[in-house]
Coordinates of C-alpha atoms in Angstrom, one line a residue:
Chain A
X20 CA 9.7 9.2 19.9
X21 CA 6.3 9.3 21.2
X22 CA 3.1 8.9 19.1
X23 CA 2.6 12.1 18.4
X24 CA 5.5 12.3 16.8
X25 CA 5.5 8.6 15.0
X26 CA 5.0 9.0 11.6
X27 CA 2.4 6.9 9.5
X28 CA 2.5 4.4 7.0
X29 CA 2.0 5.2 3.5
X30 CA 2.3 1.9 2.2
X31 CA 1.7 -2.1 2.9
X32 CA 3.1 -5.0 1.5
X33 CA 0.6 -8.1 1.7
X34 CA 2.5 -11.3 1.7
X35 CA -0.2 -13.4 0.8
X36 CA 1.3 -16.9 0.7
X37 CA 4.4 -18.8 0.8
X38 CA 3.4 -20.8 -1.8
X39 CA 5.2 -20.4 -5.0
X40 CA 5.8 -22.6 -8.4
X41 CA 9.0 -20.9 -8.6
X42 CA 12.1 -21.5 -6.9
X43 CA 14.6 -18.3 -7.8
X44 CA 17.1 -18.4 -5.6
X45 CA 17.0 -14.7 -4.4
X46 CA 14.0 -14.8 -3.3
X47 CA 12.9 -12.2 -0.5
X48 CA 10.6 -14.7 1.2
X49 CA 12.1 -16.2 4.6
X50 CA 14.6 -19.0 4.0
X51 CA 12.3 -21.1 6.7
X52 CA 9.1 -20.3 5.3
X53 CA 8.2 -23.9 5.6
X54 CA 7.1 -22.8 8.9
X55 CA 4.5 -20.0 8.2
X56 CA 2.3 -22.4 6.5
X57 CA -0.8 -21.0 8.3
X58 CA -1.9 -18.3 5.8
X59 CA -4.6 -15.6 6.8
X60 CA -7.9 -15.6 5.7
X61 CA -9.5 -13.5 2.9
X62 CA -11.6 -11.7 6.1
X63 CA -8.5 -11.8 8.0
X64 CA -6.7 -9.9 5.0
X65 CA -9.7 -7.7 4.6
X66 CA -9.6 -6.5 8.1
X67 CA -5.7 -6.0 7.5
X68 CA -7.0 -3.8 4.9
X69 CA -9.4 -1.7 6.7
X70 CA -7.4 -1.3 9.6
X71 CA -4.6 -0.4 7.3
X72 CA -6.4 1.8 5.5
X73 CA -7.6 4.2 9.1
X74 CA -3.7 4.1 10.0
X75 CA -2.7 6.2 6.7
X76 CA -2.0 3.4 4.1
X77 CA -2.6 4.6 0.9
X78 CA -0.9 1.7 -1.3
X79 CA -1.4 -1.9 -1.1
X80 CA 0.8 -4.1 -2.8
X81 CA 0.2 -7.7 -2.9
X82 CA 3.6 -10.1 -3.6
X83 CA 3.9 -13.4 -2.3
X84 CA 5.3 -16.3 -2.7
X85 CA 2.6 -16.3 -6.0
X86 CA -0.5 -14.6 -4.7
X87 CA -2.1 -15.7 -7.6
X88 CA -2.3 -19.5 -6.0
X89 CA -4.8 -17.4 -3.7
X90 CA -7.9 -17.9 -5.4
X91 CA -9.7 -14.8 -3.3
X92 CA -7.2 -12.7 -4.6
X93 CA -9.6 -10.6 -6.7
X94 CA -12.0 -10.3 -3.7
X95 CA -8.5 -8.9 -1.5
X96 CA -8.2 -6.3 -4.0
X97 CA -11.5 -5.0 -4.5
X98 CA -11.5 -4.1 -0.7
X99 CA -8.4 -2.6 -0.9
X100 CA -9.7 -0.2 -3.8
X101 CA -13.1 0.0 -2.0
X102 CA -11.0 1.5 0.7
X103 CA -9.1 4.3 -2.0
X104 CA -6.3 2.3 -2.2
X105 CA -3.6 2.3 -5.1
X106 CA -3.2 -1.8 -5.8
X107 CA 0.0 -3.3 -7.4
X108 CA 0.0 -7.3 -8.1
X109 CA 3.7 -8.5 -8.2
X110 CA 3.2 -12.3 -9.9
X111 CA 5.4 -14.4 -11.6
X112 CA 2.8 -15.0 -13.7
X113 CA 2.7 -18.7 -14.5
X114 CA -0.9 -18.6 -13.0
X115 CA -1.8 -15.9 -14.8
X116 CA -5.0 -16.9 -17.3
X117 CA -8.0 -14.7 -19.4
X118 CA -11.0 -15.4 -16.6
X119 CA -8.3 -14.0 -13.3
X120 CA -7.0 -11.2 -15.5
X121 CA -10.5 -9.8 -16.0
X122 CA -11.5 -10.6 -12.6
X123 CA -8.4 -8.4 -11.5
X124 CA -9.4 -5.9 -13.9
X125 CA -12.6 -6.0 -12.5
X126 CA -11.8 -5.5 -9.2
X127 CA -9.8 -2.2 -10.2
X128 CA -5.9 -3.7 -10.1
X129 CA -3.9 -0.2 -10.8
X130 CA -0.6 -2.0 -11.3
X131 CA 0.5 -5.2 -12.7
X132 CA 3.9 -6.6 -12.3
X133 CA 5.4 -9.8 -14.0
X134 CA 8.7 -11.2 -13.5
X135 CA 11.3 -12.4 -15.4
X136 CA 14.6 -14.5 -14.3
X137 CA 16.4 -13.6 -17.7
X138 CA 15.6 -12.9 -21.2
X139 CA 15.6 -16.5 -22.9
X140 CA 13.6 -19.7 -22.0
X141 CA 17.1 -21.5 -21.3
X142 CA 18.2 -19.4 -18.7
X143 CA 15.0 -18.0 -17.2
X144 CA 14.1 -21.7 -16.7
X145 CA 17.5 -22.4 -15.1
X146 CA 17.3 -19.8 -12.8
X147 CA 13.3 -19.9 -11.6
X148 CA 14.0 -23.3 -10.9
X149 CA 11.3 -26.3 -11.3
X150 CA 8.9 -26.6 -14.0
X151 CA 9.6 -24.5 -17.6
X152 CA 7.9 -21.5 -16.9
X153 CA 9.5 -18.8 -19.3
X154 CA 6.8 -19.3 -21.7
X155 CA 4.1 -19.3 -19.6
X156 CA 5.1 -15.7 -18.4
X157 CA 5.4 -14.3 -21.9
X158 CA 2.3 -15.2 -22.7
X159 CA 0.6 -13.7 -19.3
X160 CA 2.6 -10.8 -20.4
X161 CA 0.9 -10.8 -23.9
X162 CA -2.6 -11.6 -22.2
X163 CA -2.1 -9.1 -19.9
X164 CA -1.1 -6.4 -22.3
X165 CA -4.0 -7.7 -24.6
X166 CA -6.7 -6.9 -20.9
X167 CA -5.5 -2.9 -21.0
X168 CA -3.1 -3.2 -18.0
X169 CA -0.1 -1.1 -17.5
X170 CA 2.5 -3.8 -17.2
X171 CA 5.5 -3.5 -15.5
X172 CA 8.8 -6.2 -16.1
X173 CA 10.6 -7.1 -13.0
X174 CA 14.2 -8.6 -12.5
X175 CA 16.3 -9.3 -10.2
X176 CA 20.0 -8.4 -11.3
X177 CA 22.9 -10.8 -10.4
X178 CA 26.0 -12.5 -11.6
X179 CA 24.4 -14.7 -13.7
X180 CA 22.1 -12.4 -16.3
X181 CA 24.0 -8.7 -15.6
X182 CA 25.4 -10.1 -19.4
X183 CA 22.6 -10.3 -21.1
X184 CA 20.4 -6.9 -19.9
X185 CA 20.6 -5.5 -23.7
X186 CA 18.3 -8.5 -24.6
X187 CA 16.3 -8.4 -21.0
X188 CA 15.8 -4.3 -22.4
X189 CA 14.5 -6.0 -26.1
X190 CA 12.3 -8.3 -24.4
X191 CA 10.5 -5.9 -22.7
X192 CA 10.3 -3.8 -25.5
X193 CA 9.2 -6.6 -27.6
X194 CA 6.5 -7.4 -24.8
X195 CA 5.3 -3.6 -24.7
X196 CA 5.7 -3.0 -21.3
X197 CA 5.5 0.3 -19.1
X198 CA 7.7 -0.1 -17.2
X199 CA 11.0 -2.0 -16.5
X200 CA 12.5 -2.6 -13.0
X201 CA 16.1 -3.6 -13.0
X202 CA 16.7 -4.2 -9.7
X203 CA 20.1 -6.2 -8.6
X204 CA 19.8 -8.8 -5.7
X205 CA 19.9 -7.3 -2.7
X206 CA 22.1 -10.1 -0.3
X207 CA 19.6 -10.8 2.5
X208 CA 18.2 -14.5 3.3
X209 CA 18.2 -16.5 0.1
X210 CA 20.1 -14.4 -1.6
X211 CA 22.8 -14.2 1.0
X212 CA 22.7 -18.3 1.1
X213 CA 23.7 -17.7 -2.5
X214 CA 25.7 -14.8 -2.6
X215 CA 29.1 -16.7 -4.1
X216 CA 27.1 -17.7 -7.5
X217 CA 25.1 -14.5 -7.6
X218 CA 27.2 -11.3 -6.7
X219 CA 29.0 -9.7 -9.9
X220 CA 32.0 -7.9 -10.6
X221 CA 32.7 -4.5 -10.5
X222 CA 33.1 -4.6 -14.2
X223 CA 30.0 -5.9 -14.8
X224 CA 27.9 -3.4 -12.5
X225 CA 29.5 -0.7 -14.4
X226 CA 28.3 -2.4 -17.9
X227 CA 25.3 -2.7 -16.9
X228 CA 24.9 1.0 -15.5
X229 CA 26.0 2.3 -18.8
X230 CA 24.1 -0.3 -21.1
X231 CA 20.8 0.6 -18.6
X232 CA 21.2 4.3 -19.0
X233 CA 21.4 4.2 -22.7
X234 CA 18.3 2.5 -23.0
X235 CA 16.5 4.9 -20.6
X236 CA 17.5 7.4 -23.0
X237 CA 16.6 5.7 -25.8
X238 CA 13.4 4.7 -24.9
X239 CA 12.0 8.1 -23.2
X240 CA 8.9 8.3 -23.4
X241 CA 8.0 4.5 -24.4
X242 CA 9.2 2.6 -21.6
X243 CA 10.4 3.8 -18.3
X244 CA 13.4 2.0 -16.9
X245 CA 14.4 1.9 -13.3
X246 CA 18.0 0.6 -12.0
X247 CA 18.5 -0.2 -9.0
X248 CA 22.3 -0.1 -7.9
X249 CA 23.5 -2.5 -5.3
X250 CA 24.4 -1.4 -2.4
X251 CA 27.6 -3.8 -1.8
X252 CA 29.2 -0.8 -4.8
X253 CA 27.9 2.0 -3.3
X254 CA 29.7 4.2 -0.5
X255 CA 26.9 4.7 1.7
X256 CA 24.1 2.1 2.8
X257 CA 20.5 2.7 1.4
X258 CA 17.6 4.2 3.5
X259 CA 16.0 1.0 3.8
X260 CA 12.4 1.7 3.2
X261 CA 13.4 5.2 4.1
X262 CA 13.8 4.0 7.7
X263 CA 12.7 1.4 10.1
X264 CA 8.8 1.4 10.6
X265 CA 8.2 4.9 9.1
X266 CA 6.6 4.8 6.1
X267 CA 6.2 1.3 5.1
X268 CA 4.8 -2.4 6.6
X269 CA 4.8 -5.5 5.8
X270 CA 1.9 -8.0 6.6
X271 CA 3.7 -11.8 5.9
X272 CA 1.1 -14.6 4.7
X273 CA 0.9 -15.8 8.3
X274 CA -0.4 -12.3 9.7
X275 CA 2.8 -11.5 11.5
X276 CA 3.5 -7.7 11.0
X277 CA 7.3 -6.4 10.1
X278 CA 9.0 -3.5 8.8
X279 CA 10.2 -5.2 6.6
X280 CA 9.7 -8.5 4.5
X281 CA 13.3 -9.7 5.4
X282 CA 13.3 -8.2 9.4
X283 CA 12.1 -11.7 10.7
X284 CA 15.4 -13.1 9.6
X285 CA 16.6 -10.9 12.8
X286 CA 16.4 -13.6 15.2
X287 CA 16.0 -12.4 18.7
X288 CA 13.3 -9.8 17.8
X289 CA 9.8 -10.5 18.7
X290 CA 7.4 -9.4 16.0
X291 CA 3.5 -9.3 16.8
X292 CA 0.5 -11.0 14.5
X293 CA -2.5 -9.1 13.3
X294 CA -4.5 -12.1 14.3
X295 CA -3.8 -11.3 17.8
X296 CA -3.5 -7.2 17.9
X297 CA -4.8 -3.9 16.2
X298 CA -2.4 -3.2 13.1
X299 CA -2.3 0.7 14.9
X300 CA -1.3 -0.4 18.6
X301 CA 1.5 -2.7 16.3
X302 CA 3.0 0.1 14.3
X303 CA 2.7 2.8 17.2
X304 CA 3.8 0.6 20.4
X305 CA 5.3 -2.5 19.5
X306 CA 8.5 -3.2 20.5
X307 CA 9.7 -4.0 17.4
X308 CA 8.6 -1.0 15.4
X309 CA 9.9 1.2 18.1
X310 CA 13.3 -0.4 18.2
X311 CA 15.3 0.9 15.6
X312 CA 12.4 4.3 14.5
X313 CA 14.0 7.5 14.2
X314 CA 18.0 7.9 14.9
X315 CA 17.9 7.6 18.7
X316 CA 19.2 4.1 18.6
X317 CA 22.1 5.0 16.0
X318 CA 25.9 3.6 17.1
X319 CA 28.7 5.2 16.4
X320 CA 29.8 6.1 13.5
X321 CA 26.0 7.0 12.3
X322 CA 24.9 8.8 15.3
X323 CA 27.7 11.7 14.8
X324 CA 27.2 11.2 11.0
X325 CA 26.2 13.9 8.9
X326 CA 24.1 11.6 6.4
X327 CA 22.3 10.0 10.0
X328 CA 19.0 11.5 8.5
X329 CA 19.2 10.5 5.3
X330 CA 19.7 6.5 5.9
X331 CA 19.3 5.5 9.0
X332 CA 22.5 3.4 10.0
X333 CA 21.8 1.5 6.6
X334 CA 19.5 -1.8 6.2
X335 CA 19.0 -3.9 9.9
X336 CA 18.7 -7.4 8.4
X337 CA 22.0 -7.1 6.6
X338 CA 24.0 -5.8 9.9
X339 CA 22.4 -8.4 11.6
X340 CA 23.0 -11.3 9.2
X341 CA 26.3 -10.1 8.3
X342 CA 27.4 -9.0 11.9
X343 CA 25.5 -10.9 14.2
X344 CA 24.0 -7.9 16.0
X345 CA 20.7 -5.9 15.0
X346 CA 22.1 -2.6 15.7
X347 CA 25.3 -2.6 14.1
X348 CA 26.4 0.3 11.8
X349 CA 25.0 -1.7 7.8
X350 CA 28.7 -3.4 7.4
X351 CA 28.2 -2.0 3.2
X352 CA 29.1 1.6 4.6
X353 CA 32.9 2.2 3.9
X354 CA 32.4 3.9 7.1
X355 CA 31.5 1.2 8.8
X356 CA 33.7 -0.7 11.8
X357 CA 32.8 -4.0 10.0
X358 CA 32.8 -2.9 6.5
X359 CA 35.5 -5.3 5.2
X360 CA 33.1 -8.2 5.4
X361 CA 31.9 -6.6 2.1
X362 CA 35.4 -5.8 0.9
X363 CA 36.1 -9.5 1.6
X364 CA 32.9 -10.4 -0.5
X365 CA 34.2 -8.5 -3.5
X366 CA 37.0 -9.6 -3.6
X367 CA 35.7 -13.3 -3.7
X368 CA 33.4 -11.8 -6.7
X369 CA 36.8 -10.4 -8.8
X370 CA 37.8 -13.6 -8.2
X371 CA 34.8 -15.8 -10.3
X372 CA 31.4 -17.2 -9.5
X373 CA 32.0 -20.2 -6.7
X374 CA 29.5 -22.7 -5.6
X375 CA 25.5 -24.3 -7.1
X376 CA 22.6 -22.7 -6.4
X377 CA 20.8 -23.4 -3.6
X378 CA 17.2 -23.2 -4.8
X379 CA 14.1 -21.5 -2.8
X380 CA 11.7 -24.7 -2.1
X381 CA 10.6 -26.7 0.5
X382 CA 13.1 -29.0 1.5
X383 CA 16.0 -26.6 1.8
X384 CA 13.5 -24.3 3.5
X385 CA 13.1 -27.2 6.4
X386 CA 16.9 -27.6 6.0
X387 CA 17.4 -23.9 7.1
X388 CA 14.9 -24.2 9.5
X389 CA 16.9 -27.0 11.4
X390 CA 19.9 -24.8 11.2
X391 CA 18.3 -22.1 12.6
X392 CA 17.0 -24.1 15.6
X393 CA 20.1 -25.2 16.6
X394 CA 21.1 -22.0 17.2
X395 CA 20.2 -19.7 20.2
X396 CA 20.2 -15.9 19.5
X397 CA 20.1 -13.9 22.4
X398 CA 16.9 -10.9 22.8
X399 CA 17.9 -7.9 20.6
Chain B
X25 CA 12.3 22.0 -20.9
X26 CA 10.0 24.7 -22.2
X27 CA 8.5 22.6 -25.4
X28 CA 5.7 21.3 -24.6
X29 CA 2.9 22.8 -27.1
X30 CA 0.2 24.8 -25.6
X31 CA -2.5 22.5 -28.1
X32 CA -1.0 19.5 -26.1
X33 CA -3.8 17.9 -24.0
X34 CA -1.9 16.1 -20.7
X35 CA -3.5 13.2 -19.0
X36 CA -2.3 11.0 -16.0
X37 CA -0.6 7.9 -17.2
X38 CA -3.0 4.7 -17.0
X39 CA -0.9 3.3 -13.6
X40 CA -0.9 6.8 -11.8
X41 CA -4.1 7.9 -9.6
X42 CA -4.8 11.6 -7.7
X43 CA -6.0 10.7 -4.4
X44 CA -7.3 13.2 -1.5
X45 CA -5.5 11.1 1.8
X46 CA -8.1 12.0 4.0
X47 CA -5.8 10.9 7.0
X48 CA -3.3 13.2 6.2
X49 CA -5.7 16.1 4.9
X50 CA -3.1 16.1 1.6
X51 CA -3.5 15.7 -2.4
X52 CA -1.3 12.3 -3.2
X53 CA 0.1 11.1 -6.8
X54 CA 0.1 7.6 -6.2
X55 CA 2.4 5.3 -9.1
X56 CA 3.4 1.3 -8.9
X57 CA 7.0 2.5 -6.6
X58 CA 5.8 5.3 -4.5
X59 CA 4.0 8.5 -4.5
X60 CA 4.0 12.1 -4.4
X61 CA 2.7 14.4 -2.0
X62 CA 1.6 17.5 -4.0
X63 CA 1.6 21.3 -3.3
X64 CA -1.5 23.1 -3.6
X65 CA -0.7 24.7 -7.1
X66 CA 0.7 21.4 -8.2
X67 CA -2.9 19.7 -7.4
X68 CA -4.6 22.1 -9.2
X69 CA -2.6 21.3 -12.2
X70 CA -2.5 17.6 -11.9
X71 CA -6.5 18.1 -11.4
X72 CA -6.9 19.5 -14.9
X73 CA -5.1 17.4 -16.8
X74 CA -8.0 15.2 -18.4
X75 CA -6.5 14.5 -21.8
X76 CA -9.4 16.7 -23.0
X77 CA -8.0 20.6 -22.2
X78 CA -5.1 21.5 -23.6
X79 CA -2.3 23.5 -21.9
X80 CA -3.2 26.7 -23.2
X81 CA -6.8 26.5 -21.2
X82 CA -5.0 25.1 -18.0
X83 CA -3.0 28.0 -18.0
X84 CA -5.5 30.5 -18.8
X85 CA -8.1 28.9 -15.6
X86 CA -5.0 28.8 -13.0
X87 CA -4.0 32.3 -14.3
X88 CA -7.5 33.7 -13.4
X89 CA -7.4 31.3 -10.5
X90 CA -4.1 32.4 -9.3
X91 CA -3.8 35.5 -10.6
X92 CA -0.3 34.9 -11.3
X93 CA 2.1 36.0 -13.9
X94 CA 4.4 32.9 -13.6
X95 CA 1.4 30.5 -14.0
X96 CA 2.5 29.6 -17.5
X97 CA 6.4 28.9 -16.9
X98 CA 4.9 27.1 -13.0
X99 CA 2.1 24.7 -15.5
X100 CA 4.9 23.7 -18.0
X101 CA 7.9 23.5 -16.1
X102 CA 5.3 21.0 -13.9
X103 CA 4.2 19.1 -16.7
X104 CA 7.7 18.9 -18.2
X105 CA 8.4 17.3 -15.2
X106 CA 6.0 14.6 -14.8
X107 CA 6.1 13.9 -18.2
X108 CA 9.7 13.2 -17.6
X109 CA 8.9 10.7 -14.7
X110 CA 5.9 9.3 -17.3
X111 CA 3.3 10.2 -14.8
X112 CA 2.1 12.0 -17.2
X113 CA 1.2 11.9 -20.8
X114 CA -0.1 13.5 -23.8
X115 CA -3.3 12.2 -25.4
X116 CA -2.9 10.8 -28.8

């Protein structure tokens, strides 16, 4: 695929820092993180931005870690809106207070996002992890509601709160938001390290499909509710950010530029910072964009597969963590060569819950990152 | 889906913008999980929903736009749509 043909980005993710006063244990971060420390600069992000911006970008999202610890946050988005952008702030929303919710309004925030671990203090504080902070997001929700922005509730699905989504549903009602994404853990990095205590049954998924779809129906028109199947149930992988480095980037808190806020986890692919290089000559000629764009690449049984176009071989950080190899066929198609390392997974899941949490901070991240050191991974 | 009152007056929702991408030369919908690239009639709809005119008026100005006969079925099978997806609403 030459660049003619390459298509452009629509969209960036801005991870602006690692730093986080939550712990949940699905988190999408890296599980080394510890070892991106070295977080751009607001001119650094604001040249991210601009360069972005030329390339096709048309929404910014900023996540983190907590980007709200990032006290030039405001200033980050008023360039990206100064630049036409459509801004969404995902937060957790412990940080969140009256002066940096009107400075965000301010600066023209189109999208606010606040999560929640589960819909009671008890096991919302369990699962975030470290200091109570259940409260403290209800009443950023409130605040934020009370500032005139659209306010979207975010959580992660799993094992552990798949029970209670009727009262996650009433709590969002009760909080008047927008919008509600119900979107189950997807296994990569911390999630995968936690995968025993957090995957469900099949019984449960199914619950919780019917219980979600009621209450879309219910609340037409009030609240829109999004649910977001996992794909360990499905029979066909997902088109992971509808394809490898075609419509999306991520920019991490340390400038390095990915296709994806989980690809670094493939070890053996070398990913380029926008410290050091154009964002353009990343996304159009880097090796790692390149390597897995389009269907070229594809093994066998995507390349002769009928549905090749519509998802790419399936998510590259999952065949590589689960497999070992980067260009594997995603192990959660039933097609797939390797596809009983999901079946085995589920089956573990019928079985019960097994094992503690391991909890995102930093000392298990410099645990994992000793792990990961000892290994060698050969070049992808 | 045909019961959307001509008196009703559509807006975008707060979180949803129009945007002219002038990389691509395209009209975009933009919302918090993705976006919409939008057909030219489809723009000109979107474009005219200001919470102020109501359906009736948006179909008479695409009608003399457009000189269509569809145009009425086209703006409320449209609108019926993104209301649907709550991109778009009716003003109170």
């Amino acid at each position: 695929m030459n660049a003619m043909e390459t298509p452009r980005p629509y969209s960036l993710l801005c991870e602006l820092t690692f730093r986080c006063p939550l712990q949940c244990p699905y988190c999408s971060n890296p599980v080394d993180f510890g070892r991106y420390a070295e977080e751009l600069t607001s001119a650094e992000w604001e040249r991210v931005l601009t360069e972005a911006a030329a390339l096709g970008v048309v929404q910014a999202h900023f996540s983190g870690g907590e980007p709200l610890v990032r006290p030039d946050l405001p200033q980050i988005i008023r360039h990206a809106r100064q630049l036409g952008m459509y801004t969404n702030l995902s937060t957790g929303g412990t940080l969140f207070t009256e002066s940096i919710g009107a400075q965000l309004r301010a600066a023209g925030l189109d999208s606010l996002q606040g999560s929640f671990q589960d819909a009671d203090a008890e096991n919302s504080d369990r699962l975030a992890g470290g200091a109570p902070s259940f409260d403290k997001k209800v009443r950023a929700a409130e605040l934020a509601r009370r500032l005139g922005f659209s306010l979207t509730l975010n959580v992660v699905l799993h094992r552990q709160n798949l029970g209670h989504l009727e009262a996650i549903i009433a709590l969002a009602e009760r909080l008047g938001a927008e919008r509600l994404e119900l979107a189950n853990s997807q296994y990569n990095g911390w999630a995968l390290k936690n995968r025993a205590a957090l995957l469900p049954s099949r019984a449960q998924i199914e619950a919780a499909a019917r219980t979600a779809e009621a209450a879309r129906l219910r609340l037409a028109g009030r609240m829109q509710i999004l649910y977001v199947l996992p794909d360990y149930f499905a029979p066909f992988p997902k088109a992971c950010l509808n394809g490898w480095g075609r419509v999306f980037l991520t920019v991490a808190a340390d400038g390095t530029v990915l296709p994806c806020q989980t690809a670094r986890e493939i070890r053996g692919l070398k990913f380029e910072n926008a410290r050091r290089r154009p964002l353009a000559e990343i996304w159009f000629e880097s090796e790692a964009f390149q390597k897995f764009r389009g269907t070229g690449w594809l093994p066998e049984p995507c390349q002769s597969c009928p549905r090749k176009e519509q998802d790419f071989g399936g998510c590259r950080c999952q065949a590589f963590l689960l497999t070992g190899e980067a260009t594997a066929t995603d192990p959660v198609c039933s097609l797939a060569p390797r596809h009983h390392l999901i079946a085995d997974a589920l089956a573990e899941a019928e079985a019960g819950a097994a094992g503690q949490l391991i909890y995102r901070n930093a000392i298990e991240s410099r645990r994992f990152e000793r792990e990961i050191d000892a290994l060698t991974f050969p070049p992808v | 889906m045909n019961d959307l009152p001509d008196t009703a007056r559509p807006r975008l929702a707060t979180k949803v913008r129009l945007k002219w991408d002038e990389v691509r030369q395209k009209p975009l919908l933009l919302f918090p999980e993705g976006l919409l690239v939008l057909n030219p009639t489809a723009h000109e709809i979107v474009g005219l929903c200001d919470g102020e005119r109501t359906v009736a008026e948006i179909v008479k100005m695409l009608g003399e736009k457009f000189q269509s006969d569809t145009i009425d079925r086209d703006v409320k099978d449209l609108l019926a749509k993104l209301i649907g997806k709550s991109f778009v609403v009716i003003a109170e």
